Coordinates of C-alpha atoms and ligand atoms in Angstrom, one line a residue:
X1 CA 0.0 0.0 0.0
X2 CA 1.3 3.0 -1.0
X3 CA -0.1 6.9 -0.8
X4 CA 0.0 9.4 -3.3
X5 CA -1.6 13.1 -4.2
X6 CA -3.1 11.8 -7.2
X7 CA -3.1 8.1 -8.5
X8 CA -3.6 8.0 -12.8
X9 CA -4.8 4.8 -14.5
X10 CA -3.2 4.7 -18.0
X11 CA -0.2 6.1 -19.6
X12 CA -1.3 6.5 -22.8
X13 CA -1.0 9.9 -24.7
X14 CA -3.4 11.8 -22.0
X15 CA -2.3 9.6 -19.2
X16 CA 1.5 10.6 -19.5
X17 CA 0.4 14.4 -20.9
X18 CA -1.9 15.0 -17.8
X19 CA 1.0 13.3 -15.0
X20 CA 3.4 15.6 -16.4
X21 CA 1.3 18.4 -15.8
X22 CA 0.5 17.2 -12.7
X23 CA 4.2 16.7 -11.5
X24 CA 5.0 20.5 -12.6
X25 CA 2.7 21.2 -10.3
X26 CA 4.6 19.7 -7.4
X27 CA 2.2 16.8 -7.5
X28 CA 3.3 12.9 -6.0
X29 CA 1.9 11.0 -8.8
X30 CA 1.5 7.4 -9.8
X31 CA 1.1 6.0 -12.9
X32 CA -0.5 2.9 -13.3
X33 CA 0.0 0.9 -16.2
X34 CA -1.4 -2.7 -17.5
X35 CA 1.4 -3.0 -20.0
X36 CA 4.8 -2.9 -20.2
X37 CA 7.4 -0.7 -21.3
X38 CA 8.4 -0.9 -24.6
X39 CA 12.1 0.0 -26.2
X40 CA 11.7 2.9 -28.1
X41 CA 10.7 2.1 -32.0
X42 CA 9.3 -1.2 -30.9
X43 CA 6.2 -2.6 -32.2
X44 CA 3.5 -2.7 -30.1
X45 CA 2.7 -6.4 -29.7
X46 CA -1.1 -7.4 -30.5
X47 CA -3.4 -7.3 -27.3
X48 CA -3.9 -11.0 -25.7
X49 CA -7.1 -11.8 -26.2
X50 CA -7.7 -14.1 -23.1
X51 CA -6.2 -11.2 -20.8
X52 CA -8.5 -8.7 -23.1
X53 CA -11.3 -10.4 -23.9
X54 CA -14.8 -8.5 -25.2
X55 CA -18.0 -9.1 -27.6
X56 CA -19.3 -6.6 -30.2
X57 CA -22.5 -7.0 -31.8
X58 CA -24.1 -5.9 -35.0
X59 CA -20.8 -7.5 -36.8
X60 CA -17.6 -6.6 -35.7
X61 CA -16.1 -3.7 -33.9
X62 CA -12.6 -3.4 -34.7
X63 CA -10.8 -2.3 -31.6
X64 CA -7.3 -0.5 -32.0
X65 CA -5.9 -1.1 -28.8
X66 CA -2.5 -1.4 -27.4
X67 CA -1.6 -2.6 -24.2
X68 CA 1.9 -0.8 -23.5
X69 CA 3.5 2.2 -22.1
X70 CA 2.7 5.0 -24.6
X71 CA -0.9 2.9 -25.6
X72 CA -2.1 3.8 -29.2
X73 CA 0.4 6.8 -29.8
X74 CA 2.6 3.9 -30.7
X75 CA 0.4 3.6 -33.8
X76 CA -1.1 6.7 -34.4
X77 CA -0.2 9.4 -37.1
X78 CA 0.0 12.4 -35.3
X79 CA -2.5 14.8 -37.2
X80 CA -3.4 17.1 -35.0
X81 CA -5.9 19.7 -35.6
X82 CA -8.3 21.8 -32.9
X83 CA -11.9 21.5 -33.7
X84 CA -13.7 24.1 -35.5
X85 CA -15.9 26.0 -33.2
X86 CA -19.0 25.0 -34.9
X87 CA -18.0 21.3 -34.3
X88 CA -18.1 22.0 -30.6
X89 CA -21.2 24.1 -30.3
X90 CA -23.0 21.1 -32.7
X91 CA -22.2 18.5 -30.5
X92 CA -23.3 20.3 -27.0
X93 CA -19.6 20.8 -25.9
X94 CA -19.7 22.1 -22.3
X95 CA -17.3 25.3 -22.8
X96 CA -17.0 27.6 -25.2
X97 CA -14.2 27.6 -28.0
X98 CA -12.5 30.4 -26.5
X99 CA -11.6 28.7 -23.6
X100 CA -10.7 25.5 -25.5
X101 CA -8.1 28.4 -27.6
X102 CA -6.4 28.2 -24.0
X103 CA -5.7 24.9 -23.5
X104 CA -5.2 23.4 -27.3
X105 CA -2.6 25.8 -27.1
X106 CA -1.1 24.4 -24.0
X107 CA -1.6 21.3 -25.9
X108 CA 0.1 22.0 -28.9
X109 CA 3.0 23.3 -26.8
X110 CA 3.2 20.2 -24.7
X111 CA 3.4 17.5 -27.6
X112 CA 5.2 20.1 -29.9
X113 CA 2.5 20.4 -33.0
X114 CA 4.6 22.1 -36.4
X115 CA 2.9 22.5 -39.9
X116 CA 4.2 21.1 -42.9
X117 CA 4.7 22.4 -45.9
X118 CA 1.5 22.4 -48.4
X119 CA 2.1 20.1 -51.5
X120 CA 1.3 21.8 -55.2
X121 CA -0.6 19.2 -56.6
X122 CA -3.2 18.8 -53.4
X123 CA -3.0 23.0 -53.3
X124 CA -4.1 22.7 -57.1
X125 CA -7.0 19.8 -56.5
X126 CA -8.5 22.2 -53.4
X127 CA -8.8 25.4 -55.3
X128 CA -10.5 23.4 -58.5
X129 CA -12.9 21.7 -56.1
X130 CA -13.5 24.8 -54.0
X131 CA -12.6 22.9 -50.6
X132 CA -10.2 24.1 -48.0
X133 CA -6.4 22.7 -47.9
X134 CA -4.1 22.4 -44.8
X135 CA -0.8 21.5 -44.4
X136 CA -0.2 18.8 -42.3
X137 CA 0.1 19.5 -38.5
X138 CA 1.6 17.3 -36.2
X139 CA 3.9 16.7 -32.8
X140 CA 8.2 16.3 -34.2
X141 CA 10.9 15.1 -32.6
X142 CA 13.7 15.0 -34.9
X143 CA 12.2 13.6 -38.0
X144 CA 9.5 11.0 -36.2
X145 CA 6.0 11.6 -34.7
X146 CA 6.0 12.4 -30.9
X147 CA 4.6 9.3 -28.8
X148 CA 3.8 9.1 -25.2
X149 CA 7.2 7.3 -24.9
X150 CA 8.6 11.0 -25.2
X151 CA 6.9 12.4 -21.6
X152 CA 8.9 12.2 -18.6
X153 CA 6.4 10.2 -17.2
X154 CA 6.6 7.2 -19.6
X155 CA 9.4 6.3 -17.9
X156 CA 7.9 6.6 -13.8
X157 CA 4.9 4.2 -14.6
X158 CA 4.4 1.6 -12.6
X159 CA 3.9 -1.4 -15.2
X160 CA 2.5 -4.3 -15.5
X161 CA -0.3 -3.1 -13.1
X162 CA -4.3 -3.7 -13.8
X163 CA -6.8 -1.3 -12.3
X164 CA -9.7 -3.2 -11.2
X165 CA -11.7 -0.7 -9.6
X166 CA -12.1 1.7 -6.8
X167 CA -13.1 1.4 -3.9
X168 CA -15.3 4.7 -2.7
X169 CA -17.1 5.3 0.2
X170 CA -19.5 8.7 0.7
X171 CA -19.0 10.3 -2.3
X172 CA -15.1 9.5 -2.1
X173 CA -12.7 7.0 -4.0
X174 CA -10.7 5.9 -1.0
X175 CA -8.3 3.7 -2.9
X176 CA -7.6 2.1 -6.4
X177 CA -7.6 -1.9 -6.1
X178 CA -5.0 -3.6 -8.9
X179 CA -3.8 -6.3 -9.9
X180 CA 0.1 -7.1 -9.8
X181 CA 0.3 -9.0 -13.1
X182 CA 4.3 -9.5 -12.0
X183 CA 3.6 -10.8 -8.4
X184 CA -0.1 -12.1 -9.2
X185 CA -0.7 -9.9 -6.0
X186 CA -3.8 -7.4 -5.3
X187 CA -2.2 -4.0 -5.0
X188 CA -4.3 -1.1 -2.9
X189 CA -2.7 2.2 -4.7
X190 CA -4.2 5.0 -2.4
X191 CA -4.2 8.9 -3.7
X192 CA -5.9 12.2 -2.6
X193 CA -7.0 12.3 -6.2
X194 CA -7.6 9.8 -8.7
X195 CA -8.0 10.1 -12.5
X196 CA -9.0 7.6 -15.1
X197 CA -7.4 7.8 -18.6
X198 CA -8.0 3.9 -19.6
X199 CA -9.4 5.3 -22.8
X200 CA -13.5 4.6 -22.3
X201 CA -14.2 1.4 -22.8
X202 CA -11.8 0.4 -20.2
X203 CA -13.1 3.8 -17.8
X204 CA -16.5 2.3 -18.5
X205 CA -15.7 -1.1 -17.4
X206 CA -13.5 0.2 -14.4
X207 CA -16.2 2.9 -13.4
X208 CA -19.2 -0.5 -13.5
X209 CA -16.7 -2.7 -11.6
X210 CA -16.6 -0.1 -8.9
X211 CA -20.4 0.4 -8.6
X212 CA -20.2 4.1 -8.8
X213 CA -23.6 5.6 -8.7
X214 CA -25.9 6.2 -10.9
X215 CA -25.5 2.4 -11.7
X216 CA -25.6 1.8 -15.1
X217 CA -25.0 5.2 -16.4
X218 CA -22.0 4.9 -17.5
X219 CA -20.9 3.0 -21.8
X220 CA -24.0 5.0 -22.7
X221 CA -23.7 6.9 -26.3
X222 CA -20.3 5.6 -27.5
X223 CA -19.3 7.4 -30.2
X224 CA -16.3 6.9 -33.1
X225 CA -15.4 7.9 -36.6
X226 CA -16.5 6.3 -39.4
X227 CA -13.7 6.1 -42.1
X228 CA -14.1 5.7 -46.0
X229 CA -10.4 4.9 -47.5
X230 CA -9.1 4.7 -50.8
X231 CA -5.7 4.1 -52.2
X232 CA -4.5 6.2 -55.7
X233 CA -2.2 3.7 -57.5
X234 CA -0.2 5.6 -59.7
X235 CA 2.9 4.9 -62.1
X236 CA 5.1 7.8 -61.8
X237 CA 9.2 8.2 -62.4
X238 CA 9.6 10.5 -59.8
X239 CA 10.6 10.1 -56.0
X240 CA 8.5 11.2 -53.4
X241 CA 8.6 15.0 -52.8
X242 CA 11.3 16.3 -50.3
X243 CA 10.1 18.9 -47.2
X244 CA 10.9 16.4 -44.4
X245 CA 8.4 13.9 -42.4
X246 CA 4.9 16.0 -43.5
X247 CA 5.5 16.6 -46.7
X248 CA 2.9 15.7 -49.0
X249 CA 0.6 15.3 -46.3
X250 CA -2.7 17.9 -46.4
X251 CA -5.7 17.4 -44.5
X252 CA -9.1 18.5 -46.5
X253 CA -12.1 20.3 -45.2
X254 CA -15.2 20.0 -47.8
X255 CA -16.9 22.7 -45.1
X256 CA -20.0 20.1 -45.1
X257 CA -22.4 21.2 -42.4
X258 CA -19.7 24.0 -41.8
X259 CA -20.1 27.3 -39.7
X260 CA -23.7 28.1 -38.7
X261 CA -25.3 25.2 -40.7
X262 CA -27.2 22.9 -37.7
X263 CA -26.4 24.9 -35.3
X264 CA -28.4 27.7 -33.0
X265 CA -28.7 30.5 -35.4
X266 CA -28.4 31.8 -38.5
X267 CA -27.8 29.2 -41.8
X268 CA -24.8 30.8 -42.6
X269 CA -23.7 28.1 -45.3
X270 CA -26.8 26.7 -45.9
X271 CA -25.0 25.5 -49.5
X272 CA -23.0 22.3 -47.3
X273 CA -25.8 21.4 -45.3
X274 CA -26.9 17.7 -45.8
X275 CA -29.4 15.3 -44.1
X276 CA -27.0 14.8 -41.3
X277 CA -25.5 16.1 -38.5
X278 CA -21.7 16.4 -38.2
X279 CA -19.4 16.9 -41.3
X280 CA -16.1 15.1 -42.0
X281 CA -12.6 15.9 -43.9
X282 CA -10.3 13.6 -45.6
X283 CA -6.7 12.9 -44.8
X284 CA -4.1 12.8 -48.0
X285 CA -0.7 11.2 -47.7
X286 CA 1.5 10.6 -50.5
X287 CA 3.2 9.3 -52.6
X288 CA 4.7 6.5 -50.9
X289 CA 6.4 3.4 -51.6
X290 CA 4.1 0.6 -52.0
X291 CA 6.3 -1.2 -49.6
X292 CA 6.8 0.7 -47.0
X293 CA 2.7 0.7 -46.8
X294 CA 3.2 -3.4 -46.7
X295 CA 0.5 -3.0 -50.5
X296 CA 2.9 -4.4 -53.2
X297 CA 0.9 -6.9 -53.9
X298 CA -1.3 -4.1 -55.8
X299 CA 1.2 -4.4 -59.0
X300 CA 2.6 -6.7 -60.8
X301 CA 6.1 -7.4 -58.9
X302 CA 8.5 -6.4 -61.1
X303 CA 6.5 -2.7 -61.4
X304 CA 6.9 -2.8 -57.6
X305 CA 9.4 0.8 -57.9
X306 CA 7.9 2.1 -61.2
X307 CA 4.7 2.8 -58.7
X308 CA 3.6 4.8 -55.8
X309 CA 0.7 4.9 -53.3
X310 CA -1.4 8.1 -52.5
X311 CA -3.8 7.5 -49.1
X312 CA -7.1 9.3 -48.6
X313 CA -8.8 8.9 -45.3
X314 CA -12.3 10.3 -44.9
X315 CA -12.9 10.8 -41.2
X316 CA -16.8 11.8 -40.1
X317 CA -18.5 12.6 -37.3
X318 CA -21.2 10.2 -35.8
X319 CA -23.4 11.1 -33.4
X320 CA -24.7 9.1 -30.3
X321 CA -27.1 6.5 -31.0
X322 CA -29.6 4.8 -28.1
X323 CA -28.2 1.8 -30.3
X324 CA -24.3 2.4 -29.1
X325 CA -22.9 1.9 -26.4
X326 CA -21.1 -0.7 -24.1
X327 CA -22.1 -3.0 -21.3
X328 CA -20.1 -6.2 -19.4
X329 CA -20.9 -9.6 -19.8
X330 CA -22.1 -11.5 -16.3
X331 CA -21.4 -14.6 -18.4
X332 CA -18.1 -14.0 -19.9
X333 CA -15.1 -12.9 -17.7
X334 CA -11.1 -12.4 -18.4
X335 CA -7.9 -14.0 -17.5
X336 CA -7.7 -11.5 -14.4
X337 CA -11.3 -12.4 -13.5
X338 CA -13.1 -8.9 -14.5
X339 CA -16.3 -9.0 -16.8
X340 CA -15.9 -8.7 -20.1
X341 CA -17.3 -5.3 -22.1
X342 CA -19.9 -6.0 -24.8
X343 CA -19.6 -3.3 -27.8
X344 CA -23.0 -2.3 -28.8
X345 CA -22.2 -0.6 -32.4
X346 CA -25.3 0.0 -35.1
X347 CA -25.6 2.1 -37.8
X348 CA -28.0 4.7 -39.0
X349 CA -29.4 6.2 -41.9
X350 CA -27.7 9.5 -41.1
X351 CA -24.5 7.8 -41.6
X352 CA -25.1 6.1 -44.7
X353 CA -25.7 9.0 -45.7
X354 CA -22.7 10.6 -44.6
X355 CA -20.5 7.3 -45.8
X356 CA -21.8 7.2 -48.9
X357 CA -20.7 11.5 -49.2
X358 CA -17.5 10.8 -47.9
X359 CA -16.5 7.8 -50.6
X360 CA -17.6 10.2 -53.0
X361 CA -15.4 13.2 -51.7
X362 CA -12.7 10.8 -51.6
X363 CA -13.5 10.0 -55.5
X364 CA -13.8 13.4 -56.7
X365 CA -10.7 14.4 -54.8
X366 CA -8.6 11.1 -56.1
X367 CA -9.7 11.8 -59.8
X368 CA -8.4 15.3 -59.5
X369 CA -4.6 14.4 -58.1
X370 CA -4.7 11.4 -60.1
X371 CA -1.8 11.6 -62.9
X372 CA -3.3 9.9 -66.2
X373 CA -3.5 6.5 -66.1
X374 CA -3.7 5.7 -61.7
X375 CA -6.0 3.0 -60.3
X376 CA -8.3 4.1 -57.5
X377 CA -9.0 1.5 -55.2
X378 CA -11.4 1.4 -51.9
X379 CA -10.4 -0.6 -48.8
X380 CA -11.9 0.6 -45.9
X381 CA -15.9 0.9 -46.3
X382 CA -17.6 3.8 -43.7
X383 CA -20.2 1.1 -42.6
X384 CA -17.3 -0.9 -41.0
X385 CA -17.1 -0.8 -37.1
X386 CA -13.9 0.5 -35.2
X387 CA -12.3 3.4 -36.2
X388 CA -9.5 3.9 -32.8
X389 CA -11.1 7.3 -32.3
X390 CA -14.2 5.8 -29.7
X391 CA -15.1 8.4 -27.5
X392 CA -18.5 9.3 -25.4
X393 CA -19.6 6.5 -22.7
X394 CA -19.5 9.1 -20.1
X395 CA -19.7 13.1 -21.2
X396 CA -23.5 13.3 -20.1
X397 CA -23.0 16.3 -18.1
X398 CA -25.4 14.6 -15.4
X399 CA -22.5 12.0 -14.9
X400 CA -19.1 14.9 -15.2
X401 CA -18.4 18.6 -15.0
X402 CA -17.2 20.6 -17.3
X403 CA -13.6 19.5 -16.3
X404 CA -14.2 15.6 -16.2
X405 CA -15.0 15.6 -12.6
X406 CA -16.9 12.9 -11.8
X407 CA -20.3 13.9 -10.0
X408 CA -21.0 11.2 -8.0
X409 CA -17.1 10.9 -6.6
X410 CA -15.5 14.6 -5.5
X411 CA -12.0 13.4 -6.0
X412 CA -12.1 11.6 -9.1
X413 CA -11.5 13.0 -13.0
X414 CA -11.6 11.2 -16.5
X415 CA -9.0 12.3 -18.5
X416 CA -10.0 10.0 -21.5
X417 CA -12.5 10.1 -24.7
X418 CA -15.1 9.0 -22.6
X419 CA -15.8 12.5 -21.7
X420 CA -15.5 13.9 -25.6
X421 CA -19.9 14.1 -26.7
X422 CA -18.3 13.6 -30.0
X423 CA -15.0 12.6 -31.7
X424 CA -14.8 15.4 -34.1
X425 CA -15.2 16.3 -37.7
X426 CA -11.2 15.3 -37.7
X427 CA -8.5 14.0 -35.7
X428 CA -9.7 14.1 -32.0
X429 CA -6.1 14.0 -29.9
X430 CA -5.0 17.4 -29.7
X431 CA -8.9 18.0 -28.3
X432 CA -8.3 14.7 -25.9
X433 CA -5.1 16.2 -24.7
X434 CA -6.6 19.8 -24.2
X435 CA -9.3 18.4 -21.9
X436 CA -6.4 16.2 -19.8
X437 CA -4.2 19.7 -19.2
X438 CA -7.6 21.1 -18.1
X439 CA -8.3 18.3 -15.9
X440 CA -4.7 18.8 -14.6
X441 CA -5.1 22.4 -14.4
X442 CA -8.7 21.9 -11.9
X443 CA -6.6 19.1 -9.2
X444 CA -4.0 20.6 -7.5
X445 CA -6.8 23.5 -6.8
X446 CA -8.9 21.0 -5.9
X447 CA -6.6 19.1 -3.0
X448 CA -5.7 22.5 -1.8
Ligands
FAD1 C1 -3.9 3.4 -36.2 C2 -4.3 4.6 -35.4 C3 -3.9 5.9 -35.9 C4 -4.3 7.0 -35.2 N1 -3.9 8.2 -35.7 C5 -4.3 9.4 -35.1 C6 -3.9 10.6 -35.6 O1 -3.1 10.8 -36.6 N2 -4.4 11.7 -35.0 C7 -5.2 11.6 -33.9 O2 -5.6 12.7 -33.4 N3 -5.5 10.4 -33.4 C8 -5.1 9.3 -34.0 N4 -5.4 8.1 -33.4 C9 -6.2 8.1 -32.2 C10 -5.2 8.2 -31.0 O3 -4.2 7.2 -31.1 C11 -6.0 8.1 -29.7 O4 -7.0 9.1 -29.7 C12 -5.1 8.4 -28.5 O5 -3.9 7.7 -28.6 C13 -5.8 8.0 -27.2 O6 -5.0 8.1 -26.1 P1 -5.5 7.7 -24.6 O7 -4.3 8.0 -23.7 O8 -6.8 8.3 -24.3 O9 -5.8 6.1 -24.8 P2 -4.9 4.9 -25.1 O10 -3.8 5.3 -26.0 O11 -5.8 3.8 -25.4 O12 -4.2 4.6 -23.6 C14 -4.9 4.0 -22.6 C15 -3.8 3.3 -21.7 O13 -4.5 2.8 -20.6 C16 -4.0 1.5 -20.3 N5 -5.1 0.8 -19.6 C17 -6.3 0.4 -20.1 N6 -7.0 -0.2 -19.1 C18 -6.2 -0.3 -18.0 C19 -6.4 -0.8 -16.7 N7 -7.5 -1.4 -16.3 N8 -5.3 -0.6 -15.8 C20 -4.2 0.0 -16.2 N9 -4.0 0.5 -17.4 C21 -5.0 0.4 -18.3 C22 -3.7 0.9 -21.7 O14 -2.8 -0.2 -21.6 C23 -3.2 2.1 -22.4 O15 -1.8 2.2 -22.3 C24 -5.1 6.9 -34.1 C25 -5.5 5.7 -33.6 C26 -5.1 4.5 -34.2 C27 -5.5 3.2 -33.7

C-alpha cells in the first residue's frame, strides 16, 4: 500500500500528458499501467485476447488497442488539428471555443504540433474543387512523430499493473484496487485524487466494476469515426517530394455542415448542409512506396518501384445512437477475473448518408490528383465498425463537469474520450489532450 496526491490509470498519450502536468505542479503521482514498457521504435505487440477479452455485436467492432506504455500513440499518425468552433457548439460541448483556444494551445506546446509544408498538386485539387487545404500538422521530434514514450512520465509508470476498480465510500474513492500481473498480487494504490485515462471502454468497465452511482449510467452513447479509404495507385518516375516527415501530407475540409449550418442561429452556409449532422474531412498522404505501406501486392512485382501509393482517409463525425454503447458480460469474464465489455455498435441512416458523401469526396478528390492513367481503389468501407477514435460513454453532463469531474465521486477525474460528446469532424487527440491539461489544471486546486 502505497499513498499518493493523485493516482492515474493509463499512460497512454493523456495519461502521461496530464501526470506531467501534474508533476509541474509539485504533484506525487502514480502512474498505473497494464502493459509494459516498450524499447523505443518497438512494435507494439497485438493485445492478448484471453487477458483482453470483449464481444461486439451488429458484426464486428474493430478495436485499436495497445496494451503498453505510450498505448495507441505507438500507432497513431500524429494529425493534430483543434476542432472548429461549430464542431463544438454542434455537438453540446460544455465550454466555449474560446476557452478551448487556451488549452489546445497548451496542448500543442506540450506535444510540440509544427505545420508542414502544403504540396502543389493537393494545393491545385483544393482550389479546383472549391474545398479548404491544410498543411499537415503534427507533434516532431527529430524527423519522427511524438509518442507518449517522449513524456517524462513514460518512464515513472508503474507497469504491469491492472486497475480493477475503486473502492469509494460517501462520495469519495478511498483507494484504487490492482492487480500485480508480476507478483499475481492485489495491490491497494491509495491517492488524494484519482483520474482515469483507460481510454473509455476500459473507464466504462472500471467505473461499472466499482459500482459508482448512478449504476448503469455509465458506456451509454459511445461514439467513433467512421472512415471511408481509398488508395491512388499511380505509375510515376519520380521520387516522393522532399520537405521532411509531413511533406505531401494535407488534410481537406469539404466545409460540409460548416459554420452556422445545424447549429443555434443563422444558416450561414446553408449550400453544405446535408441530411446529417456532423461533417467530415479527408486525410491525404503521399506518394509513398508501396512497400513501405506493406501494398505491393497491388502491381505486378517487377513494377513494384515504377509505382507509388497516394492515401485518402475520410474521417466523419457520428453522433450518439440509443443503439451504441457498451455494457459487461455476467457470463463472460477475463484471465484476471473482471467481466468482459460487450460493444454495442449500429448504424443509421444518417450515416449512410454521410459514408456514402464521404467515398464520393474521396472520388472526386482522387480523380483530380490522379496523374493519367492511376488506379483508385477502396479498402476501408464507412459502414465498418472500429475506427480507434471511440469516445463518449461518459460526457452526459449529469455524470461529469465541465472538467471531467466525476459527479458522483468529488475526488475523481476522467482524462480519456469518454468524456469527448463527440470525436470530431477530424482527428480528436489534440482535443483529448486539451481536456487532460484542463483536468490537470482543476486538481492541485482541488486538494488545496
Ligand atoms: C492506427 C491509429 C492511428 C491514429 N492516428 C491518429 C492521428 O493521426 N491523430 C489523432 O488525433 N488520433 C489518432 N489516433 C487516435 C489516438 O491514437 C488516440 O486518440 C489516443 O492515442 C488515445 O489516447 P489515450 O491515452 O486516451 O488512450 P490509449 O492510448 O488507449 O491509452 C490507454 C492506456 O491505458 C491502459 N489501460 C487500459 N485499461 C487499463 C487498466 N484497467 N489498468 C491499467 N492500465 C490500463 C492501456 O494499456 C493504455 O496504455 C489513431 C489511432 C489509431 C489506432
Amino acid at each position: 500500500m502505497a499513498s499518493w496526491d493523485v493516482v492515474v490509470v493509463g499512460a497512454g498519450a493523456a495519461g502521461c500528458v496530464l501526470a506531467d502536468a501534474l508533476a509541474d505542479t509539485g504533484c506525487r503521482v502514480a502512474l498505473v499501467e497494464a502493459g509494459p514498457r516498450l524499447p523505443a521504435g518497438a512494435r507494439a505487440p497485438e493485445v492478448d485476447r484471453r487477458a483482453w477479452g470483449f464481444r461486439a455485436t451488429a458484426g464486428s467492432f474493430d478495436w485499436y488497442r495497445v496494451r503498453a506504455v505510450g498505448g495507441r500513440s505507438l500507432l497513431w499518425g500524429g494529425w493534430s488539428y483543434r476542432f472548429p468552433a461549430h464542431v463544438l457548439r454542434r455537438a453540446g460541448w460544455p465550454v466555449s471555443a474560446a476557452t478551448m483556444a487556451r488549452w489546445y494551445r497548451a496542448a500543442e506546446r506540450a506535444i510540440g504540433v509544427v505545420e508542414g509544408p502544403l504540396d502543389p498538386r493537393v494545393r491545385r485539387a483544393a482550389r479546383a474543387l472549391e474545398v479548404r487545404a491544410m498543411p499537415k500538422r503534427a507533434p516532431l521530434v527529430g524527423d519522427r512523430i511524438w509518442t507518449a514514450l517522449d513524456t517524462r512520465s513514460a518512464r515513472r509508470a508503474r507497469t504491469h499493473t491492472v486497475a480493477l476498480r475503486l473502492e469509494h465510500e460517501r462520495g469519495e474513492a478511498s483507494a484504487l484496487d490492482c492487480l500485480d500481473l508480476r507478483t499475481g498480487k492485489s495491490v491497494r494504490i491509495r491517492g488524494r485524487a484519482y483520474v482515469l485515462a483507460a481510454s473509455p471502454v476500459e473507464t466504462t468497465r472500471i467505473l461499472l466494476e466499482s459500482e459508482v452511482p448512478p449504476r448503469r449510467a455509465y458506456g451509454r452513447d459511445l461514439v467513433d469515426h467512421q472512415v471511408a479509404s481509398y488508395v491512388l495507385i499511380e505509375r510515376v518516375r519520380r521520387e516522393p517530394t522532399g520537405g521532411g516527415p509531413l511533406a505531401g501530407s494535407a488534410l481537406i475540409d469539404p466545409g460540409v455542415n460548416g459554420p452556422g449550418v445545424n447549429g443555434p442561429g443563422v444558416d450561414t452556409d446553408a449550400a453544405s448542409a446535408r441530411p446529417y449532422r456532423g461533417g467530415f474531412t479527408i486525410e491525404v498522404s503521399g506518394p509513398h512506396r508501396l512497400d513501405d505501406l506493406g501494398i505491393e501486392r497491388m502491381v505486378p512485382g517487377d513494377e513494384v518501384d515504377e509505382h507509388r501509393a497516394t492515401m485518402l482517409h475520410a474521417i466523419g463525425e457520428v453522433f450518439p445512437s440509443p443503439r451504441r454503447f457498451v455494457e459487461l458480460q455476467t457470463d463472460d469474464r477475463d484471465a484476471y477475473g473482471r467481466r468482459n465489455p460487450r460493444i454495442h455498435f449500429a448504424w443509421t441512416r444518417e450515416d449512410a448518408r454521410r459514408g456514402a458523401d464521404m467515398k464520393r469526396a474521396c472520388v472526386a478528390f482522387g480523380d483530380e490528383i490522379a496523374a493519367p492513367g492511376s488506379r483508385l481503389v477502396q479498402f476501408v468501407d464507412p459502414m465498418s465498425a472500429g475506427a480507434g477514435h471511440e469516445a463518449g460513454t461518459a460526457a452526459r453532463q449529469e455524470l461529469v463537469d465541465d472538467r471531467g469531474g466525476l459527479r458522483a465521486l468529488s475526488n475523481v477525474w476522467i482524462a480519456d474520450a469518454s468524456v469527448m460528446p463527440t470525436s470530431g469532424d477530424r482527428h480528436p487527440t489534440l482535443t483529448l489532450l486539451a481536456h487532460a491539461l484542463r483536468v490537470a489544471a482543476a486538481i492541485p486546486r482541488a486538494l488545496r
